[in-house]
XYZ file of C-alpha atoms in Angstrom:
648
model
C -88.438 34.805 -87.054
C -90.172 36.486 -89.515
C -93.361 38.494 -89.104
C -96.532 37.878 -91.590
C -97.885 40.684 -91.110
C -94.862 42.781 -91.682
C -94.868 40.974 -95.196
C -95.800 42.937 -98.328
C -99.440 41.674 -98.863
C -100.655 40.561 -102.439
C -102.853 43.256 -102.521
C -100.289 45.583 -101.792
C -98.429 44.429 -104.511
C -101.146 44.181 -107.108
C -101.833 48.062 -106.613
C -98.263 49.447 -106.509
C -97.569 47.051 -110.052
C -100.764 48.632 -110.967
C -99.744 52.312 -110.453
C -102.444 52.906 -107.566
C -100.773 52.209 -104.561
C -100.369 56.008 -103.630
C -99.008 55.462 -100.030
C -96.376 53.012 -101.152
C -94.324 54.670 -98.650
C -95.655 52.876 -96.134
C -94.584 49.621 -97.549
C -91.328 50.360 -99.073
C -88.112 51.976 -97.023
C -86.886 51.308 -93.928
C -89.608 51.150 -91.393
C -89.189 50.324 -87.498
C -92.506 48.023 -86.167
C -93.496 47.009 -83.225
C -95.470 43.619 -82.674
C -96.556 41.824 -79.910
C -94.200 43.936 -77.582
C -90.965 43.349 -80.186
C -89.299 45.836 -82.107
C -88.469 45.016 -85.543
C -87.130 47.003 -88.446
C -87.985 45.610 -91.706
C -86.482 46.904 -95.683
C -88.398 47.132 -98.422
C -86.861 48.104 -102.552
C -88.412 47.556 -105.985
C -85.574 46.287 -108.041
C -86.765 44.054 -110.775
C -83.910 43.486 -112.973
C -81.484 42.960 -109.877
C -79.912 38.938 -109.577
C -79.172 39.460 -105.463
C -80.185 42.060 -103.667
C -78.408 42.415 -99.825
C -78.629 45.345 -97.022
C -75.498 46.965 -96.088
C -74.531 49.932 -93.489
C -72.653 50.896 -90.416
C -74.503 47.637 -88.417
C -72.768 44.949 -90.458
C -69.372 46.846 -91.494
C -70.861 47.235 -95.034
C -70.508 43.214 -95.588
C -74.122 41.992 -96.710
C -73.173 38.672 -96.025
C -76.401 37.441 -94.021
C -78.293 40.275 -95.048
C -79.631 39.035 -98.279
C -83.438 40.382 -99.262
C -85.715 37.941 -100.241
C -87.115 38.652 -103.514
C -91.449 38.656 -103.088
C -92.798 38.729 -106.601
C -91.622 38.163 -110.031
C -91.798 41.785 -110.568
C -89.228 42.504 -108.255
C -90.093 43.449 -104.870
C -87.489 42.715 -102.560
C -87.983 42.245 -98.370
C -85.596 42.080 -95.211
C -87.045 42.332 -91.393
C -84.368 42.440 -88.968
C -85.376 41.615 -85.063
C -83.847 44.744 -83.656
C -84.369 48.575 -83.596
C -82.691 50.176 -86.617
C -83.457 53.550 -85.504
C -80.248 55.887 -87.045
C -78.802 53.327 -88.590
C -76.887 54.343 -92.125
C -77.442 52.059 -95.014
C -77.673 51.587 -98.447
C -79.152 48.447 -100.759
C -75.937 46.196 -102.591
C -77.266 45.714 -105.789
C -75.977 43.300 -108.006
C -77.060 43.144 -111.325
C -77.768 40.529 -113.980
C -73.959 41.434 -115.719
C -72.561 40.679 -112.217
C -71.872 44.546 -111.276
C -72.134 45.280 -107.858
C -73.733 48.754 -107.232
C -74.636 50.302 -103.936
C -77.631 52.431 -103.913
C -79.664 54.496 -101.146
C -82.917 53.748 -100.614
C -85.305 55.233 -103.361
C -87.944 55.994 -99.812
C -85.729 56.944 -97.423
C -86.925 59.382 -94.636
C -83.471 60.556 -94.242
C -80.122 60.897 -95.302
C -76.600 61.236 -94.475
C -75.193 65.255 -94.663
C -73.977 65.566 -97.969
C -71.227 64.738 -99.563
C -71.989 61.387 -97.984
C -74.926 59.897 -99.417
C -75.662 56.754 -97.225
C -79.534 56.851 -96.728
C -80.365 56.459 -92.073
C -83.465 54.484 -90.668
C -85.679 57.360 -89.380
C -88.795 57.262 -87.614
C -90.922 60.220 -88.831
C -93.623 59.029 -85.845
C -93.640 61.364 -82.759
C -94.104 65.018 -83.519
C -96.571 67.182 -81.718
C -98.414 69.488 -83.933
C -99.848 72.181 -82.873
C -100.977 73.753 -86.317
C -105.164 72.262 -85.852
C -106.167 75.719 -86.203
C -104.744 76.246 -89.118
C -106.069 73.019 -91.198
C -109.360 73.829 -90.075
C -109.430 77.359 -91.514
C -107.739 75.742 -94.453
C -110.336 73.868 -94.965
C -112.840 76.745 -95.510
C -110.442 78.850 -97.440
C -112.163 79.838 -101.274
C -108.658 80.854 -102.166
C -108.927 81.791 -105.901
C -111.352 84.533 -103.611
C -108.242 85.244 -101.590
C -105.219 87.613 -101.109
C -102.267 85.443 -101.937
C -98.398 87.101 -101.966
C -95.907 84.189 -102.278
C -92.555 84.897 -100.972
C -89.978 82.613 -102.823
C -86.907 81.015 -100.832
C -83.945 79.208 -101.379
C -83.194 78.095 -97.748
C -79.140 78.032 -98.099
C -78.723 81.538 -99.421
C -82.027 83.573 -97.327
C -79.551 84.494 -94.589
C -76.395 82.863 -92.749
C -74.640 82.106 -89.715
C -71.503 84.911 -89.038
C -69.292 82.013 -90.252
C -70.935 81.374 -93.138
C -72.500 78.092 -92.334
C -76.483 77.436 -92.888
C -79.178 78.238 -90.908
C -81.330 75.049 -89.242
C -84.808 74.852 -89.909
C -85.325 75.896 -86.745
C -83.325 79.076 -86.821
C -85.111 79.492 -89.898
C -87.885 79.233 -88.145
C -87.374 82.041 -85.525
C -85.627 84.277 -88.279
C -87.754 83.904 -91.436
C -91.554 83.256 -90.447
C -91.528 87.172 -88.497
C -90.231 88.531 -91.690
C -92.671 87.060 -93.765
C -95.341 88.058 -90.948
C -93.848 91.180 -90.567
C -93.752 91.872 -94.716
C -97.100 90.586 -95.308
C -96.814 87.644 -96.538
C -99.703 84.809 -97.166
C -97.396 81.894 -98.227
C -93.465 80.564 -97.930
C -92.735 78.805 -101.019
C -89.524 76.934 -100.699
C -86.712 75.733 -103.194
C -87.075 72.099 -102.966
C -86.096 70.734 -99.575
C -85.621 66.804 -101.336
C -81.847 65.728 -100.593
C -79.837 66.437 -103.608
C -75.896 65.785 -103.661
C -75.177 69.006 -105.127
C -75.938 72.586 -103.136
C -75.773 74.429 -106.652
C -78.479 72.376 -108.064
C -80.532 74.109 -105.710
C -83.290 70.826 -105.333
C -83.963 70.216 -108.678
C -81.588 67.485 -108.849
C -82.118 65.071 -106.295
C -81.795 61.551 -105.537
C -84.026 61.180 -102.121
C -87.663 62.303 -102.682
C -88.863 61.692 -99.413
C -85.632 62.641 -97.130
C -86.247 66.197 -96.418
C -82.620 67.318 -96.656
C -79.872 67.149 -94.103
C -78.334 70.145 -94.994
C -81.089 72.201 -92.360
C -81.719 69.371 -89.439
C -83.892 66.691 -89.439
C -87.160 65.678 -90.646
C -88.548 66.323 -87.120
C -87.408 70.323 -87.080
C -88.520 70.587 -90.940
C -92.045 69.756 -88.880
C -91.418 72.349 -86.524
C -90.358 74.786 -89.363
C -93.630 73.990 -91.405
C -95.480 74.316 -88.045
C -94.417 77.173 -86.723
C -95.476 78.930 -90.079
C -98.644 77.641 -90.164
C -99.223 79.054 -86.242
C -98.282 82.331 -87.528
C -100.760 82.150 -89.982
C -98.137 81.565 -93.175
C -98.899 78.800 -95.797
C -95.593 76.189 -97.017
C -95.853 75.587 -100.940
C -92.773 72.918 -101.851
C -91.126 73.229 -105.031
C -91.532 69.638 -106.524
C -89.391 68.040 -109.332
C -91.626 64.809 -110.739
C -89.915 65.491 -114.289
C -86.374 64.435 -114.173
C -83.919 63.301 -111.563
C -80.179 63.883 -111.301
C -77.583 60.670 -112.139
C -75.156 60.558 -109.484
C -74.389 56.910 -108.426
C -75.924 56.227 -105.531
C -79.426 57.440 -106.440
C -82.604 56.459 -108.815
C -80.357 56.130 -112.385
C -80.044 52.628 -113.496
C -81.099 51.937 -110.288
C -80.669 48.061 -110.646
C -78.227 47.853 -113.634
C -81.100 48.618 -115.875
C -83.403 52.434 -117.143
C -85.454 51.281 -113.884
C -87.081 54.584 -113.286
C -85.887 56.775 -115.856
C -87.085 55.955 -120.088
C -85.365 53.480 -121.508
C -85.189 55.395 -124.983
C -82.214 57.743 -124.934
C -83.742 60.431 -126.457
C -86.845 60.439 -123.955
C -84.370 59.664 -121.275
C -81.917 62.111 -121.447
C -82.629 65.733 -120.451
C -79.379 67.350 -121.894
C -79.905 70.758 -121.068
C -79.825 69.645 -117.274
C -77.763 66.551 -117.353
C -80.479 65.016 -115.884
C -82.433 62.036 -116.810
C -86.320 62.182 -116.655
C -89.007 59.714 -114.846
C -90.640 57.618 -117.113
C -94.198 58.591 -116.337
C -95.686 55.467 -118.422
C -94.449 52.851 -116.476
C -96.924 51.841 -112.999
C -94.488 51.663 -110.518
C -93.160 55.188 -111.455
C -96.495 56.776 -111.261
C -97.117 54.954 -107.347
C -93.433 56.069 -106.255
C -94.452 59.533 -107.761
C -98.046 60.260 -106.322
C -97.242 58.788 -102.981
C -94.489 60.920 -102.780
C -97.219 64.143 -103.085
C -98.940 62.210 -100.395
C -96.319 61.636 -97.930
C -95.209 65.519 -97.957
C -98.878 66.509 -97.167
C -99.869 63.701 -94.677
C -96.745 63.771 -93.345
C -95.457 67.552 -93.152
C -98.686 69.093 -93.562
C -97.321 70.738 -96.722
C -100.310 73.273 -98.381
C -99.064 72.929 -102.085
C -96.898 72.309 -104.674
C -95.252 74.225 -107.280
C -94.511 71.766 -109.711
C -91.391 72.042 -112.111
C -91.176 72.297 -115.919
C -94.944 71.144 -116.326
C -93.595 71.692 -120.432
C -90.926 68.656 -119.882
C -93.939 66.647 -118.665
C -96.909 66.974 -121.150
C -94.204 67.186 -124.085
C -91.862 64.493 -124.966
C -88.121 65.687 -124.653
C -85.976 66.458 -127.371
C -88.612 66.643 -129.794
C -88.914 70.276 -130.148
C -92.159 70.733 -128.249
C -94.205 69.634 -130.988
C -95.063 65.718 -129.510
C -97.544 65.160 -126.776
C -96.421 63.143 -124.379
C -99.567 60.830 -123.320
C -97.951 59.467 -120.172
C -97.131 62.636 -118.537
C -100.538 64.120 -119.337
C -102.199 61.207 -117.452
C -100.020 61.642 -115.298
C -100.963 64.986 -113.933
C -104.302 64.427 -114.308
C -104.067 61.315 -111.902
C -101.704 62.997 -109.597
C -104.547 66.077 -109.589
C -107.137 63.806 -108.930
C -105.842 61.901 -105.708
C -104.479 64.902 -104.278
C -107.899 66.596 -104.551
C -109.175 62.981 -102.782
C -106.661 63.490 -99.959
C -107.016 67.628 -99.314
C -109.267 69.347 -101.432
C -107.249 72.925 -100.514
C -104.190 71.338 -101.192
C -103.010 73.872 -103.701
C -100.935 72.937 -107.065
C -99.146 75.078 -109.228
C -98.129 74.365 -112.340
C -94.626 76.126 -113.615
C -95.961 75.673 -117.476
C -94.358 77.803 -120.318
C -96.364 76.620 -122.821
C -99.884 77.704 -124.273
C -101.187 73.806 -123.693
C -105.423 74.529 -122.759
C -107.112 73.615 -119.856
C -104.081 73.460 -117.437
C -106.173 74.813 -114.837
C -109.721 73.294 -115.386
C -111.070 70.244 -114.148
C -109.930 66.627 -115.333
C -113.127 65.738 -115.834
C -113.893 68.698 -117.780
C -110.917 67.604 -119.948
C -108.071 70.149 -118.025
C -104.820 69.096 -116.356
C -106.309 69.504 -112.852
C -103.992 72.316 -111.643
C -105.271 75.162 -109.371
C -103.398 77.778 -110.840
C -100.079 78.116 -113.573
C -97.475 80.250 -113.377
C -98.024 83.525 -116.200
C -94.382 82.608 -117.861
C -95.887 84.720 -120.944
C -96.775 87.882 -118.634
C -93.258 88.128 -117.015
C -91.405 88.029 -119.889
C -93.167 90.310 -121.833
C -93.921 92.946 -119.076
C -89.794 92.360 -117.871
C -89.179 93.109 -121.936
C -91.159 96.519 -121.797
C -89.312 97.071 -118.414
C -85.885 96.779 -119.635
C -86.792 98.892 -122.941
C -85.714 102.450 -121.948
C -88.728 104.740 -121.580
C -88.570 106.735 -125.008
C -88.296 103.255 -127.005
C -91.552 101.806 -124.786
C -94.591 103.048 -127.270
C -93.157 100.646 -129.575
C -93.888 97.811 -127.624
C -96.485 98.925 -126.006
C -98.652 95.617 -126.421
C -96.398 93.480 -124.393
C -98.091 95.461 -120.950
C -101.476 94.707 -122.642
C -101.340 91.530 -124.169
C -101.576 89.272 -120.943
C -104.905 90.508 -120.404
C -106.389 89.145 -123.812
C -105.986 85.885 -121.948
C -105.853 86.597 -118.551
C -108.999 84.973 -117.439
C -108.711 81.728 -119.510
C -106.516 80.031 -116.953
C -106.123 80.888 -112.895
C -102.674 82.342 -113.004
C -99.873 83.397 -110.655
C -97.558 86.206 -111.485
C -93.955 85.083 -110.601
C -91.052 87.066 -110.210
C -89.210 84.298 -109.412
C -85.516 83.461 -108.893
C -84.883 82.340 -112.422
C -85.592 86.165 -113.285
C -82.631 87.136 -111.334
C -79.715 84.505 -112.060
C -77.348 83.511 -114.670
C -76.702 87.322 -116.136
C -80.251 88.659 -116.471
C -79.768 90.868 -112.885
C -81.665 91.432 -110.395
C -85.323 93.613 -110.677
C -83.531 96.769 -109.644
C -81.154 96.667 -112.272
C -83.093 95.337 -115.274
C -84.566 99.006 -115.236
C -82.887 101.574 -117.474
C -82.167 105.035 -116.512
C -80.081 106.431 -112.997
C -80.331 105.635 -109.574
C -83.387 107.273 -108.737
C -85.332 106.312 -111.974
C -84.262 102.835 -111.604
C -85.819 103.120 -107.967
C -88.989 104.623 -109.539
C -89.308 102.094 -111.638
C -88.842 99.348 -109.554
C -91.432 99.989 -107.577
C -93.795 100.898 -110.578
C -92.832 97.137 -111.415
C -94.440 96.082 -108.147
C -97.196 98.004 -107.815
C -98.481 97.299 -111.425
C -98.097 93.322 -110.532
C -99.925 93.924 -107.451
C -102.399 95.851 -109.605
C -103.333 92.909 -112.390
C -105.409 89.906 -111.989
C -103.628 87.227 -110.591
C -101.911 86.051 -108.001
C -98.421 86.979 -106.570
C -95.136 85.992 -106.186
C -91.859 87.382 -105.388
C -88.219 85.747 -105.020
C -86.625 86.120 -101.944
C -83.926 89.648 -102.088
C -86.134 91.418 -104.410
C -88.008 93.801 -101.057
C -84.015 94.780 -100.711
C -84.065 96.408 -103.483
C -80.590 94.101 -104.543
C -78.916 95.829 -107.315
C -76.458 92.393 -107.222
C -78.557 89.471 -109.055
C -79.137 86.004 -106.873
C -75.997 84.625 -105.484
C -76.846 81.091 -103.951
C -73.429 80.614 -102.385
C -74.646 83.947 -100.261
C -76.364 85.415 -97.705
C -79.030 88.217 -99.003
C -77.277 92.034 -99.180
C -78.595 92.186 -95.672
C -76.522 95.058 -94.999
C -78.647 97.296 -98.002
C -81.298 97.903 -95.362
C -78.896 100.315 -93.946
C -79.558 102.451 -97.349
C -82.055 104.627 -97.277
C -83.519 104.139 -100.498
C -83.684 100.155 -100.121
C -84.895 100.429 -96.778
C -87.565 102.957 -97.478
C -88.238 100.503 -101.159
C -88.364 97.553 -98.385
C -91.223 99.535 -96.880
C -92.540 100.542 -99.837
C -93.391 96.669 -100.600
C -94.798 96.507 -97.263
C -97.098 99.008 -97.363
C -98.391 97.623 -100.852
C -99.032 94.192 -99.787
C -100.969 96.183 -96.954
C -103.313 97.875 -99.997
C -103.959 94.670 -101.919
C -104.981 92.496 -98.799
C -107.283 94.850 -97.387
C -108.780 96.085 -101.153
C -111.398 93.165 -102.385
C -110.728 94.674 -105.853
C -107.302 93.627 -106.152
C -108.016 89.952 -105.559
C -111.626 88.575 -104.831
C -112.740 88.262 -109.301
C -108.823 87.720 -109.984
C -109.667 84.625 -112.450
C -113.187 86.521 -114.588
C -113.832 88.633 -116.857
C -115.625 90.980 -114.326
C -112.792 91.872 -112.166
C -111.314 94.035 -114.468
C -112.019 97.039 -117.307
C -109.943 98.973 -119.416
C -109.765 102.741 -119.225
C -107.300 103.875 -121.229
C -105.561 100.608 -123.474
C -104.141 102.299 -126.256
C -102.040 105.526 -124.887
C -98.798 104.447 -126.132
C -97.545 108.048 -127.100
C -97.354 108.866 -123.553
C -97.016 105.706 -121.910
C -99.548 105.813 -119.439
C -102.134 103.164 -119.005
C -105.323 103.080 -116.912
C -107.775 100.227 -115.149
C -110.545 99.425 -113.014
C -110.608 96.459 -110.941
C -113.527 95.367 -109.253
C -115.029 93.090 -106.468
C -117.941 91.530 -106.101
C -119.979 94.480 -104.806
C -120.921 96.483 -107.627
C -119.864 99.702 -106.299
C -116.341 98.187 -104.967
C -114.066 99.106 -107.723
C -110.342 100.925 -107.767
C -108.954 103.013 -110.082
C -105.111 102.483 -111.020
C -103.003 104.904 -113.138
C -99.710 103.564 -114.441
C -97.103 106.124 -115.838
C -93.938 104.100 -117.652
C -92.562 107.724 -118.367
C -90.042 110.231 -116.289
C -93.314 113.278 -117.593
C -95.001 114.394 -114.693
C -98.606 115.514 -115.544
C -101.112 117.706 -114.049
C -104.418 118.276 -114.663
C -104.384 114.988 -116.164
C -108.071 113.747 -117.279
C -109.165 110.363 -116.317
C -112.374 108.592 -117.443
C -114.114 106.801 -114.446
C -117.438 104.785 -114.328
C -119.364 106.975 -111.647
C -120.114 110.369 -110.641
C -118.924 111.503 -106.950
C -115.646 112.049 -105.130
C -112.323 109.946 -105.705
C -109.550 109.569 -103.107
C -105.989 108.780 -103.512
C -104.810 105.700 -101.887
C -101.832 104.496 -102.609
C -98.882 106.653 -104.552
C -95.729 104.686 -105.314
C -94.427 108.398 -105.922
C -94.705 109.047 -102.122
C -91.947 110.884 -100.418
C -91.393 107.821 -97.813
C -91.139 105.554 -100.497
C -88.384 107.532 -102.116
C -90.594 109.017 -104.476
C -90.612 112.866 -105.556
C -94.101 113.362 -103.689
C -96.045 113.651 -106.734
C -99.429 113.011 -105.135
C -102.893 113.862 -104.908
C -103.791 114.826 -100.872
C -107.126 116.006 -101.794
C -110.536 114.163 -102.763
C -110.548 113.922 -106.749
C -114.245 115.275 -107.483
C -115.927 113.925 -110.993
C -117.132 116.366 -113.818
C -119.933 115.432 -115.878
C -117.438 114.948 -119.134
C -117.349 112.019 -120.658
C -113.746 110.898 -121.380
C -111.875 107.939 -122.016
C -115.573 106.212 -122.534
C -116.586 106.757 -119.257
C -119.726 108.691 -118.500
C -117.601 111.001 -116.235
C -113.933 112.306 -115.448
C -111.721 113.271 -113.198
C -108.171 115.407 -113.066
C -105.276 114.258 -111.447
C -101.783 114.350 -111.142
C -99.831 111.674 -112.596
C -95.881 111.006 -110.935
C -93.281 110.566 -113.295
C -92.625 106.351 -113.204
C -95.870 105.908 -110.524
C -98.522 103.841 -110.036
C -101.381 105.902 -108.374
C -104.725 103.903 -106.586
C -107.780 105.778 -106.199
C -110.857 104.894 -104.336
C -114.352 106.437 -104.495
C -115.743 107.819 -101.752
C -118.563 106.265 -100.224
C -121.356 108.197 -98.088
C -122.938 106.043 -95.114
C -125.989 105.880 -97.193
C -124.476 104.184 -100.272
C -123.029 101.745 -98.108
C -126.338 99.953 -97.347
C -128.226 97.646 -99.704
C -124.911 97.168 -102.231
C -126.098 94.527 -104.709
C -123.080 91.863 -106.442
C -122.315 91.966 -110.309
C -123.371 88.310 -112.217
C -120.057 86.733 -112.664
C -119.205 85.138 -116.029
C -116.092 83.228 -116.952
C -114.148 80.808 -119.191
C -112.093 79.792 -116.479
C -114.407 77.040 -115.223
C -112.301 76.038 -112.301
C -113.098 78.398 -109.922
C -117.045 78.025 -109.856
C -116.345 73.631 -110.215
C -114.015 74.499 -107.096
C -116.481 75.762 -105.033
C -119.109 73.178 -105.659
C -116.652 70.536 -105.113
């Protein structure tokens, strides 16, 4: 008998055709019901272009002879209800086309899937699951992060760490093995590789055919829960790696999904992305942009996800294959709308966008004519600051504007500095070895590397391996180099990143006027001859301010005069050159007093050591009486996001 209320509704329909329905998963997909005491389990698939449309899987042998969907609309919605409990059942949609091919596909909204290599999709009831992360989503809520401390640590969940036999961790293991290291490192978020299914474990996520299946590979969508909330109980954020771009072409997923470019452009050359072998969403079409938008929905409602670092933004607001030089009108609106109802549904939902272009506004408001982003990933910082890195010390005054440029547009967007994986694959090695000179130097280095990322405005991320000081680059069939720790010098640089995520949380400087103007002031820009450049940065207190030194040199300095913007007594705190970091102990145990010299363009000056390849932190002293009555700075920005933000 069949159900009205199960049905699709008209107005259902009308908003999904129209590009609005934004929690389409909730009509489409295999869902079990219960009404009036029965249990049903009813299948729903958009397939326009498809001539019959039947349900196959392990219940009916594969034969879909009975099983035929009825087709709703003439825009090609397509509906089953079956009067039984379809709970784990495997199935997959027999599609045959208009040219009388017969393709089997799984189900675009499938909550789970078989363990690759097989690829049928299973009927999976994500209801049930006890959170316990309330106190979390209610400090979430008050969060002003662009205020806030944030050190992303970057994971690809198959290569982290592994069983002694080499199979893969579950996300529970996970859970018990990876949230304490973040904890224990520092960490304020757990971005992850994308968890989607994808048929191919070298892919990583990018590729994948089920954007709502968390994948197989770890457990089920029920311990993925768990995983997410365990982190969030231990006070660590879950940022998901999301692919709306382009999808891979493997048979049974979204490509030609009924015979025909269903999902994908029909044009070839918008189509195709040949540099993946991928082919890419078509972002103008309605039913595209509800299957997309819902699917941001369904991760946070669903998995209490926090944010979203979304892929190749540049693939999206330009068309492909055109050289960069075509705006692509569909994908702008695109982000925009997916922006918009995302703020609607969790205003601290956080989105990223992974954007190598100089496109404007990716981070202001829509209405203010932006992409609607929170923050974009500084492509142009870390590859000109890895350039200088790689450029052996003597050869660095040369290019000495590639460590300066960044911050001649630092403050236009609200950026995240990413060390990310793709910095450490494919033949460009890891961070260790990128930096010239011998063992030790590259070790000095290193953390140099670190601490001046931790040091400028912006936000922070680092791919998973990199606190190991690996000298091997990413290998995704493997386990980390566990077994480094057991080093001293990669243990002690392991502690070394500790103790500097310790500094920038608890230093308001380093992180509370990250996105103005007002957080940050040149001392010394234009040393090149010797390498060695100089900063303030500031909070919102006027006399809360740090001083960094950076030395990109193996010359260790003495007496070294520093300009600084007040009179009084300076005190080291934090020396990458320290002896437990591996360092030569280059540092400055006493209080730094100020002379009434005027240097650098400061009204006053200090001397100093400086450590051959250091980064040294210094702190003013502050008497009991200056520490009453402190007065905050006028703030002044172009990056309108943050103050629109906070009145939102």
């Amino acid at each position: 008998m069949l159900v009205d209320t199960l049905f699709p509704t008209d107005y259902q329909l009308h908003l999904f055709h129209e590009g609005t329905l934004y929690e389409s998963h909730q009509l489409f997909g295999a869902h079990v019901v219960v009404e009036d005491g029965k249990v049903f389990t009813r299948f729903c698939v958009w397939a326009p272009n498809a001539e019959v449309v039947r349900l196959v899987g392990d219940f009916n042998d594969w034969n879909g002879e009975g099983y035929t969907l009825h087709r709703v609309n003439n825009e090609g919605v397509w509906f089953i209800q079956l009067d039984e409990d379809m709970q784990g059942a495997l199935y997959k949609y027999e599609i045959k086309t208009k040219e009388g091919k017969v393709l089997l596909k799984a189900d675009p909204y499938s909550f789970f899937s078989e363990l690759r290599p097989n690829t049928a999709s299973i009927v999976y009831s994500l209801e049930g699951y006890q959170w316990n992360d309330s106190k979390w989503m209610q400090k979430k809520e008050k969060k002003q992060i662009f205020s806030e401390p944030a050190v992303i640590y970057e994971v690809h969940l198959g290569s982290w760490k592994k069983k002694k036999d080499g199979s893969l961790l579950s996300y529970k293991e996970l859970a018990d093995e990876l949230i304490p290291y973040a904890v224990d490192h520092g960490f304020t978020h757990i971005e992850l590789l994308p968890v989607i299914e994808h048929p191919l474990d070298a892919s990583w996520g990018y590729q994948g055919t089920g954007y709502y299946s968390a994948t197989s590979r770890y457990g089920t969508p029920h311990e993925f829960m768990y995983f997410v909330d365990q982190c969030h109980q231990h006070g660590i954020g879950v940022i998901l790696d999301w692919v709306p771009g382009h999808f891979c072409k493997d048979a049974h997923g979204l490509y030609q999904f009924d015979g025909t470019y269903l999902y994908e452009y029909e044009t070839e050359d918008d189509r195709e992305n040949r540099v993946w072998g991928t082919a890419n969403f078509d972002l103008g079409k309605n039913e595209v942009q509800s299957f997309l938008i819902s699917n941001a929905v369904f991760w946070m409602e669903n998995y209490h996800i926090d944010g979203f670092r979304v892929d190749a933004v540049a693939n999206i607001i330009y068309w492909p294959n055109r050289n960069g030089e075509m705006e692509n009108p569909f994908g702008v609106r695109f982000l925009q709308n997916l922006n918009k109802v995302v703020s609607q549904y969790d205003p601290s939902f956080l989105m990223m966008a992974e954007d190598s272009t100089d496109w404007p506004q990716v981070t202001s408001p829509v209405h203010y004519g932006g992409l609607g982003f929170h923050y974009k990933w500084n492509m142009g910082w870390m590859n000109d600051v890895l350039t200088y890195m790689e450029t052996a010390p003597d050869k660095r005054p040369a290019v000495h504007g590639k460590m300066t440029f960044s911050l001649l547009y630092a403050f236009t967007e609200n950026f995240v500095l990413p060390l990310s994986h793709d910095e450490v694959v494919h033949g460009k090695k890891s961070l260790l070895d990128k930096m010239p000179g011998d063992y030790w130097q590259k070790f000095a280095q290193f953390r140099l590397l670190l601490g001046y990322m931790i040091a400028h405005p912006g936000k922070k991320l680092l791919f998973m391996g990199s606190e190991l000081g690996q000298f091997s680059e990413w290998k995704d069939k493997e386990q980390l180099d566990w077994h480094l720790l057991d080093y001293e010098m990669h243990n002690k640089a392991n502690d070394y990143l500790k103790e500097l995520i310790k500094v920038y949380k608890r230093s308001k400087p380093l992180y509370e006027l990250d996105h103005l103007h007002d957080g940050f002031e040149w001392i010394d820009v234009n040393n090149a001859r010797q390498s060695i450049f100089s900063f303030i940065r500031k909070g919102t207190k006027e006399d809360d301010f740090l001083v960094i030194i950076c030395n990109f040199t193996p010359a260790l300095y003495h007496d070294y005069r520093i300009g600084v913007p007040k009179q009084g007594s300076y005190r080291e705190i934090f020396n990458s050159d320290s002896e437990s970091f591996g360092g030569a102990n280059c540092i400055n145990k006493k209080v730094l007093k100020t002379e009434e010299i005027e240097f650098h363009g400061k009204p006053f000056s200090l001397k100093m050591s400086i450590p051959p390849f250091g980064i040294s932190i210094l702190r003013p002293v502050k008497h009991r009486k200056e520490r009453k009555g402190n007065g905050k700075e006028k703030m002044r920005s172009h990056a309108v996001s943050r103050r629109e933000r906070e009145q939102a």
